[in-house]
PDB file of N, CA and C in Angstrom:
ATOM      1  N   MET A   1     214.494 225.169  29.350  1.00 81.00           N
ATOM      2  CA  MET A   1     214.861 226.211  30.279  1.00 81.00           C
ATOM      3  C   MET A   1     214.266 227.563  29.866  1.00 81.00           C
ATOM      4  N   LYS A   2     214.156 227.811  28.565  1.00 86.00           N
ATOM      5  CA  LYS A   2     213.587 229.080  28.103  1.00 86.00           C
ATOM      6  C   LYS A   2     212.158 229.258  28.591  1.00 86.00           C
ATOM      7  N   ILE A   3     211.381 228.191  28.534  1.00 90.00           N
ATOM      8  CA  ILE A   3     209.983 228.269  28.973  1.00 90.00           C
ATOM      9  C   ILE A   3     209.920 228.532  30.472  1.00 90.00           C
ATOM     10  N   ALA A   4     210.747 227.824  31.236  1.00 92.00           N
ATOM     11  CA  ALA A   4     210.773 228.016  32.689  1.00 92.00           C
ATOM     12  C   ALA A   4     211.167 229.451  33.030  1.00 92.00           C
ATOM     13  N   PHE A   5     212.173 229.980  32.320  1.00 94.00           N
ATOM     14  CA  PHE A   5     212.595 231.356  32.586  1.00 94.00           C
ATOM     15  C   PHE A   5     211.479 232.342  32.246  1.00 94.00           C
ATOM     16  N   ARG A   6     210.813 232.145  31.133  1.00 94.00           N
ATOM     17  CA  ARG A   6     209.719 233.060  30.750  1.00 94.00           C
ATOM     18  C   ARG A   6     208.616 233.076  31.806  1.00 94.00           C
ATOM     19  N   LYS A   7     208.274 231.896  32.329  1.00 95.00           N
ATOM     20  CA  LYS A   7     207.239 231.825  33.367  1.00 95.00           C
ATOM     21  C   LYS A   7     207.682 232.564  34.622  1.00 95.00           C
ATOM     22  N   ARG A   8     208.935 232.362  35.013  1.00 96.00           N
ATOM     23  CA  ARG A   8     209.443 233.050  36.206  1.00 96.00           C
ATOM     24  C   ARG A   8     209.573 234.550  35.964  1.00 96.00           C
ATOM     25  N   LEU A   9     209.921 234.928  34.750  1.00 95.00           N
ATOM     26  CA  LEU A   9     210.020 236.344  34.421  1.00 95.00           C
ATOM     27  C   LEU A   9     208.652 237.017  34.536  1.00 95.00           C
ATOM     28  N   GLU A  10     207.606 236.348  34.085  1.00 96.00           N
ATOM     29  CA  GLU A  10     206.247 236.891  34.230  1.00 96.00           C
ATOM     30  C   GLU A  10     205.914 237.094  35.702  1.00 96.00           C
ATOM     31  N   LEU A  11     206.264 236.111  36.522  1.00 96.00           N
ATOM     32  CA  LEU A  11     206.031 236.211  37.959  1.00 96.00           C
ATOM     33  C   LEU A  11     206.849 237.363  38.548  1.00 96.00           C
ATOM     34  N   PHE A  12     208.097 237.480  38.128  1.00 96.00           N
ATOM     35  CA  PHE A  12     208.996 238.544  38.579  1.00 96.00           C
ATOM     36  C   PHE A  12     208.421 239.917  38.233  1.00 96.00           C
ATOM     37  N   ILE A  13     207.869 240.062  37.040  1.00 95.00           N
ATOM     38  CA  ILE A  13     207.290 241.341  36.616  1.00 95.00           C
ATOM     39  C   ILE A  13     206.073 241.693  37.469  1.00 95.00           C
ATOM     40  N   GLU A  14     205.263 240.693  37.797  1.00 96.00           N
ATOM     41  CA  GLU A  14     204.085 240.919  38.648  1.00 96.00           C
ATOM     42  C   GLU A  14     204.488 241.307  40.061  1.00 96.00           C
ATOM     43  N   ASN A  15     205.448 240.580  40.626  1.00 96.00           N
ATOM     44  CA  ASN A  15     205.893 240.802  42.004  1.00 96.00           C
ATOM     45  C   ASN A  15     207.303 240.243  42.141  1.00 96.00           C
ATOM     46  N   SER A  16     208.290 241.119  42.090  1.00 95.00           N
ATOM     47  CA  SER A  16     209.682 240.652  42.097  1.00 95.00           C
ATOM     48  C   SER A  16     210.079 239.953  43.397  1.00 95.00           C
ATOM     49  N   PHE A  17     209.270 240.111  44.447  1.00 96.00           N
ATOM     50  CA  PHE A  17     209.574 239.438  45.710  1.00 96.00           C
ATOM     51  C   PHE A  17     208.584 238.320  46.031  1.00 96.00           C
ATOM     52  N   GLU A  18     207.955 237.780  45.000  1.00 96.00           N
ATOM     53  CA  GLU A  18     207.106 236.598  45.157  1.00 96.00           C
ATOM     54  C   GLU A  18     207.955 235.510  45.827  1.00 96.00           C
ATOM     55  N   PRO A  19     207.464 234.913  46.917  1.00 96.00           N
ATOM     56  CA  PRO A  19     208.261 233.912  47.641  1.00 96.00           C
ATOM     57  C   PRO A  19     208.794 232.760  46.781  1.00 96.00           C
ATOM     58  N   GLN A  20     208.060 232.349  45.760  1.00 95.00           N
ATOM     59  CA  GLN A  20     208.531 231.258  44.893  1.00 95.00           C
ATOM     60  C   GLN A  20     209.857 231.587  44.220  1.00 95.00           C
ATOM     61  N   LEU A  21     210.120 232.866  44.009  1.00 97.00           N
ATOM     62  CA  LEU A  21     211.343 233.274  43.315  1.00 97.00           C
ATOM     63  C   LEU A  21     212.582 233.211  44.210  1.00 97.00           C
ATOM     64  N   ASN A  22     212.375 233.351  45.508  1.00 96.00           N
ATOM     65  CA  ASN A  22     213.504 233.414  46.446  1.00 96.00           C
ATOM     66  C   ASN A  22     214.507 234.487  45.999  1.00 96.00           C
ATOM     67  N   ASN A  23     214.002 235.647  45.649  1.00 97.00           N
ATOM     68  CA  ASN A  23     214.824 236.782  45.221  1.00 97.00           C
ATOM     69  C   ASN A  23     215.664 237.247  46.405  1.00 97.00           C
ATOM     70  N   HIS A  24     216.985 237.272  46.221  1.00 97.00           N
ATOM     71  CA  HIS A  24     217.864 237.648  47.322  1.00 97.00           C
ATOM     72  C   HIS A  24     219.151 238.288  46.804  1.00 97.00           C
ATOM     73  N   PRO A  25     219.771 239.134  47.654  1.00 97.00           N
ATOM     74  CA  PRO A  25     221.044 239.751  47.265  1.00 97.00           C
ATOM     75  C   PRO A  25     222.170 238.725  47.348  1.00 97.00           C
ATOM     76  N   LEU A  26     223.171 238.922  46.518  1.00 96.00           N
ATOM     77  CA  LEU A  26     224.316 238.018  46.496  1.00 96.00           C
ATOM     78  C   LEU A  26     225.527 238.674  47.153  1.00 96.00           C
ATOM     79  N   THR A  27     226.484 237.846  47.524  1.00 94.00           N
ATOM     80  CA  THR A  27     227.724 238.323  48.132  1.00 94.00           C
ATOM     81  C   THR A  27     228.901 237.780  47.327  1.00 94.00           C
ATOM     82  N   GLY A  28     230.090 238.059  47.792  1.00 92.00           N
ATOM     83  CA  GLY A  28     231.282 237.543  47.120  1.00 92.00           C
ATOM     84  C   GLY A  28     231.470 238.166  45.752  1.00 92.00           C
ATOM     85  N   ARG A  29     231.837 237.351  44.780  1.00 91.00           N
ATOM     86  CA  ARG A  29     232.127 237.894  43.444  1.00 91.00           C
ATOM     87  C   ARG A  29     230.887 238.478  42.767  1.00 91.00           C
ATOM     88  N   PHE A  30     229.694 238.128  43.258  1.00 94.00           N
ATOM     89  CA  PHE A  30     228.453 238.681  42.707  1.00 94.00           C
ATOM     90  C   PHE A  30     227.837 239.742  43.622  1.00 94.00           C
ATOM     91  N   SER A  31     228.647 240.299  44.497  1.00 96.00           N
ATOM     92  CA  SER A  31     228.163 241.356  45.382  1.00 96.00           C
ATOM     93  C   SER A  31     227.596 242.502  44.542  1.00 96.00           C
ATOM     94  N   GLY A  32     226.441 243.009  44.930  1.00 95.00           N
ATOM     95  CA  GLY A  32     225.778 244.069  44.175  1.00 95.00           C
ATOM     96  C   GLY A  32     224.738 243.548  43.202  1.00 95.00           C
ATOM     97  N   TYR A  33     224.686 242.237  43.042  1.00 97.00           N
ATOM     98  CA  TYR A  33     223.699 241.597  42.171  1.00 97.00           C
ATOM     99  C   TYR A  33     222.666 240.882  43.026  1.00 97.00           C
ATOM    100  N   ARG A  34     221.593 240.470  42.379  1.00 98.00           N
ATOM    101  CA  ARG A  34     220.556 239.678  43.033  1.00 98.00           C
ATOM    102  C   ARG A  34     220.344 238.411  42.224  1.00 98.00           C
ATOM    103  N   SER A  35     219.663 237.450  42.818  1.00 97.00           N
ATOM    104  CA  SER A  35     219.398 236.183  42.138  1.00 97.00           C
ATOM    105  C   SER A  35     217.988 235.726  42.459  1.00 97.00           C
ATOM    106  N   PHE A  36     217.380 235.010  41.503  1.00 97.00           N
ATOM    107  CA  PHE A  36     216.141 234.309  41.818  1.00 97.00           C
ATOM    108  C   PHE A  36     216.163 232.923  41.201  1.00 97.00           C
ATOM    109  N   ASN A  37     215.343 232.052  41.770  1.00 96.00           N
ATOM    110  CA  ASN A  37     215.254 230.670  41.308  1.00 96.00           C
ATOM    111  C   ASN A  37     214.431 230.604  40.028  1.00 96.00           C
ATOM    112  N   VAL A  38     215.002 229.968  39.004  1.00 96.00           N
ATOM    113  CA  VAL A  38     214.279 229.757  37.751  1.00 96.00           C
ATOM    114  C   VAL A  38     213.546 228.427  37.830  1.00 96.00           C
ATOM    115  N   SER A  39     214.272 227.365  38.127  1.00 92.00           N
ATOM    116  CA  SER A  39     213.670 226.043  38.346  1.00 92.00           C
ATOM    117  C   SER A  39     214.719 225.136  38.954  1.00 92.00           C
ATOM    118  N   GLY A  40     214.309 224.306  39.875  1.00 87.00           N
ATOM    119  CA  GLY A  40     215.245 223.371  40.488  1.00 87.00           C
ATOM    120  C   GLY A  40     216.569 224.018  40.832  1.00 87.00           C
ATOM    121  N   ASP A  41     217.608 223.652  40.104  1.00 92.00           N
ATOM    122  CA  ASP A  41     218.965 224.119  40.369  1.00 92.00           C
ATOM    123  C   ASP A  41     219.344 225.357  39.551  1.00 92.00           C
ATOM    124  N   TRP A  42     218.468 225.869  38.708  1.00 96.00           N
ATOM    125  CA  TRP A  42     218.801 226.988  37.825  1.00 96.00           C
ATOM    126  C   TRP A  42     218.503 228.327  38.491  1.00 96.00           C
ATOM    127  N   ARG A  43     219.426 229.281  38.306  1.00 96.00           N
ATOM    128  CA  ARG A  43     219.311 230.615  38.886  1.00 96.00           C
ATOM    129  C   ARG A  43     219.488 231.677  37.808  1.00 96.00           C
ATOM    130  N   ALA A  44     218.868 232.823  38.033  1.00 97.00           N
ATOM    131  CA  ALA A  44     219.058 233.998  37.179  1.00 97.00           C
ATOM    132  C   ALA A  44     219.691 235.090  38.036  1.00 97.00           C
ATOM    133  N   ILE A  45     220.828 235.601  37.593  1.00 97.00           N
ATOM    134  CA  ILE A  45     221.522 236.672  38.301  1.00 97.00           C
ATOM    135  C   ILE A  45     221.272 237.968  37.538  1.00 97.00           C
ATOM    136  N   PHE A  46     220.887 238.995  38.291  1.00 98.00           N
ATOM    137  CA  PHE A  46     220.516 240.255  37.648  1.00 98.00           C
ATOM    138  C   PHE A  46     220.948 241.448  38.481  1.00 98.00           C
ATOM    139  N   SER A  47     220.959 242.601  37.837  1.00 97.00           N
ATOM    140  CA  SER A  47     221.207 243.862  38.526  1.00 97.00           C
ATOM    141  C   SER A  47     220.009 244.774  38.277  1.00 97.00           C
ATOM    142  N   GLU A  48     219.829 245.720  39.177  1.00 94.00           N
ATOM    143  CA  GLU A  48     218.709 246.659  39.077  1.00 94.00           C
ATOM    144  C   GLU A  48     219.233 248.087  39.150  1.00 94.00           C
ATOM    145  N   TYR A  49     218.639 248.951  38.365  1.00 93.00           N
ATOM    146  CA  TYR A  49     219.000 250.363  38.370  1.00 93.00           C
ATOM    147  C   TYR A  49     217.733 251.196  38.320  1.00 93.00           C
ATOM    148  N   GLU A  50     217.797 252.350  38.953  1.00 91.00           N
ATOM    149  CA  GLU A  50     216.703 253.318  38.865  1.00 91.00           C
ATOM    150  C   GLU A  50     217.117 254.378  37.857  1.00 91.00           C
ATOM    151  N   GLU A  51     216.239 254.675  36.928  1.00 90.00           N
ATOM    152  CA  GLU A  51     216.487 255.741  35.962  1.00 90.00           C
ATOM    153  C   GLU A  51     215.240 256.602  35.909  1.00 90.00           C
ATOM    154  N   GLU A  52     215.340 257.789  36.502  1.00 90.00           N
ATOM    155  CA  GLU A  52     214.200 258.675  36.675  1.00 90.00           C
ATOM    156  C   GLU A  52     213.102 257.918  37.408  1.00 90.00           C
ATOM    157  N   THR A  53     211.983 257.636  36.768  1.00 90.00           N
ATOM    158  CA  THR A  53     210.890 256.941  37.456  1.00 90.00           C
ATOM    159  C   THR A  53     210.810 255.469  37.075  1.00 90.00           C
ATOM    160  N   ASP A  54     211.774 254.986  36.320  1.00 92.00           N
ATOM    161  CA  ASP A  54     211.745 253.595  35.853  1.00 92.00           C
ATOM    162  C   ASP A  54     212.758 252.732  36.594  1.00 92.00           C
ATOM    163  N   LYS A  55     212.386 251.488  36.785  1.00 91.00           N
ATOM    164  CA  LYS A  55     213.329 250.501  37.321  1.00 91.00           C
ATOM    165  C   LYS A  55     213.806 249.657  36.147  1.00 91.00           C
ATOM    166  N   ILE A  56     215.112 249.568  35.980  1.00 95.00           N
ATOM    167  CA  ILE A  56     215.704 248.798  34.892  1.00 95.00           C
ATOM    168  C   ILE A  56     216.360 247.563  35.481  1.00 95.00           C
ATOM    169  N   VAL A  57     216.020 246.410  34.927  1.00 96.00           N
ATOM    170  CA  VAL A  57     216.589 245.135  35.371  1.00 96.00           C
ATOM    171  C   VAL A  57     217.391 244.557  34.217  1.00 96.00           C
ATOM    172  N   ILE A  58     218.640 244.194  34.504  1.00 97.00           N
ATOM    173  CA  ILE A  58     219.506 243.586  33.494  1.00 97.00           C
ATOM    174  C   ILE A  58     219.875 242.190  33.972  1.00 97.00           C
ATOM    175  N   PHE A  59     219.473 241.194  33.198  1.00 96.00           N
ATOM    176  CA  PHE A  59     219.837 239.820  33.527  1.00 96.00           C
ATOM    177  C   PHE A  59     221.242 239.572  33.005  1.00 96.00           C
ATOM    178  N   GLU A  60     222.145 239.290  33.931  1.00 95.00           N
ATOM    179  CA  GLU A  60     223.563 239.150  33.605  1.00 95.00           C
ATOM    180  C   GLU A  60     223.903 237.739  33.145  1.00 95.00           C
ATOM    181  N   VAL A  61     223.387 236.738  33.858  1.00 95.00           N
ATOM    182  CA  VAL A  61     223.729 235.347  33.551  1.00 95.00           C
ATOM    183  C   VAL A  61     222.658 234.424  34.135  1.00 95.00           C
ATOM    184  N   ILE A  62     222.426 233.324  33.447  1.00 95.00           N
ATOM    185  CA  ILE A  62     221.509 232.287  33.921  1.00 95.00           C
ATOM    186  C   ILE A  62     222.269 230.972  33.853  1.00 95.00           C
ATOM    187  N   GLY A  63     222.229 230.202  34.927  1.00 94.00           N
ATOM    188  CA  GLY A  63     222.932 228.923  34.931  1.00 94.00           C
ATOM    189  C   GLY A  63     222.579 228.115  36.156  1.00 94.00           C
ATOM    190  N   THR A  64     223.178 226.941  36.256  1.00 94.00           N
ATOM    191  CA  THR A  64     222.939 226.104  37.430  1.00 94.00           C
ATOM    192  C   THR A  64     223.700 226.684  38.618  1.00 94.00           C
ATOM    193  N   HIS A  65     223.262 226.303  39.789  1.00 89.00           N
ATOM    194  CA  HIS A  65     223.905 226.776  41.014  1.00 89.00           C
ATOM    195  C   HIS A  65     225.399 226.461  40.979  1.00 89.00           C
ATOM    196  N   SER A  66     225.755 225.247  40.581  1.00 91.00           N
ATOM    197  CA  SER A  66     227.173 224.862  40.570  1.00 91.00           C
ATOM    198  C   SER A  66     227.964 225.609  39.495  1.00 91.00           C
ATOM    199  N   GLN A  67     227.354 225.940  38.369  1.00 92.00           N
ATOM    200  CA  GLN A  67     228.043 226.716  37.330  1.00 92.00           C
ATOM    201  C   GLN A  67     228.333 228.138  37.805  1.00 92.00           C
ATOM    202  N   LEU A  68     227.383 228.721  38.518  1.00 90.00           N
ATOM    203  CA  LEU A  68     227.488 230.125  38.893  1.00 90.00           C
ATOM    204  C   LEU A  68     228.306 230.366  40.149  1.00 90.00           C
ATOM    205  N   TYR A  69     228.230 229.456  41.102  1.00 85.00           N
ATOM    206  CA  TYR A  69     228.824 229.712  42.417  1.00 85.00           C
ATOM    207  C   TYR A  69     230.011 228.813  42.720  1.00 85.00           C
ATOM    208  N   LYS A  70     230.859 228.515  41.730  1.00 79.00           N
ATOM    209  CA  LYS A  70     232.038 227.677  41.982  1.00 79.00           C
ATOM    210  C   LYS A  70     233.065 228.433  42.773  1.00 79.00           C
TER     211      LYS A  70
END
């Protein structure tokens, strides 16, 4: 999973809205966060902040769809 995440992270850094990532906002208990597909059933949930001219991304949790969205 670490290798898959690193590959997706590289893609995310190049273009955070690359269609393969399926980057989308979340609702419910994860309202205010976003998620992208890491591989198959695995997702990365993150938040984004602007600080002066920088965009800061904090990865909150990585897990399977069923682990995260019960």
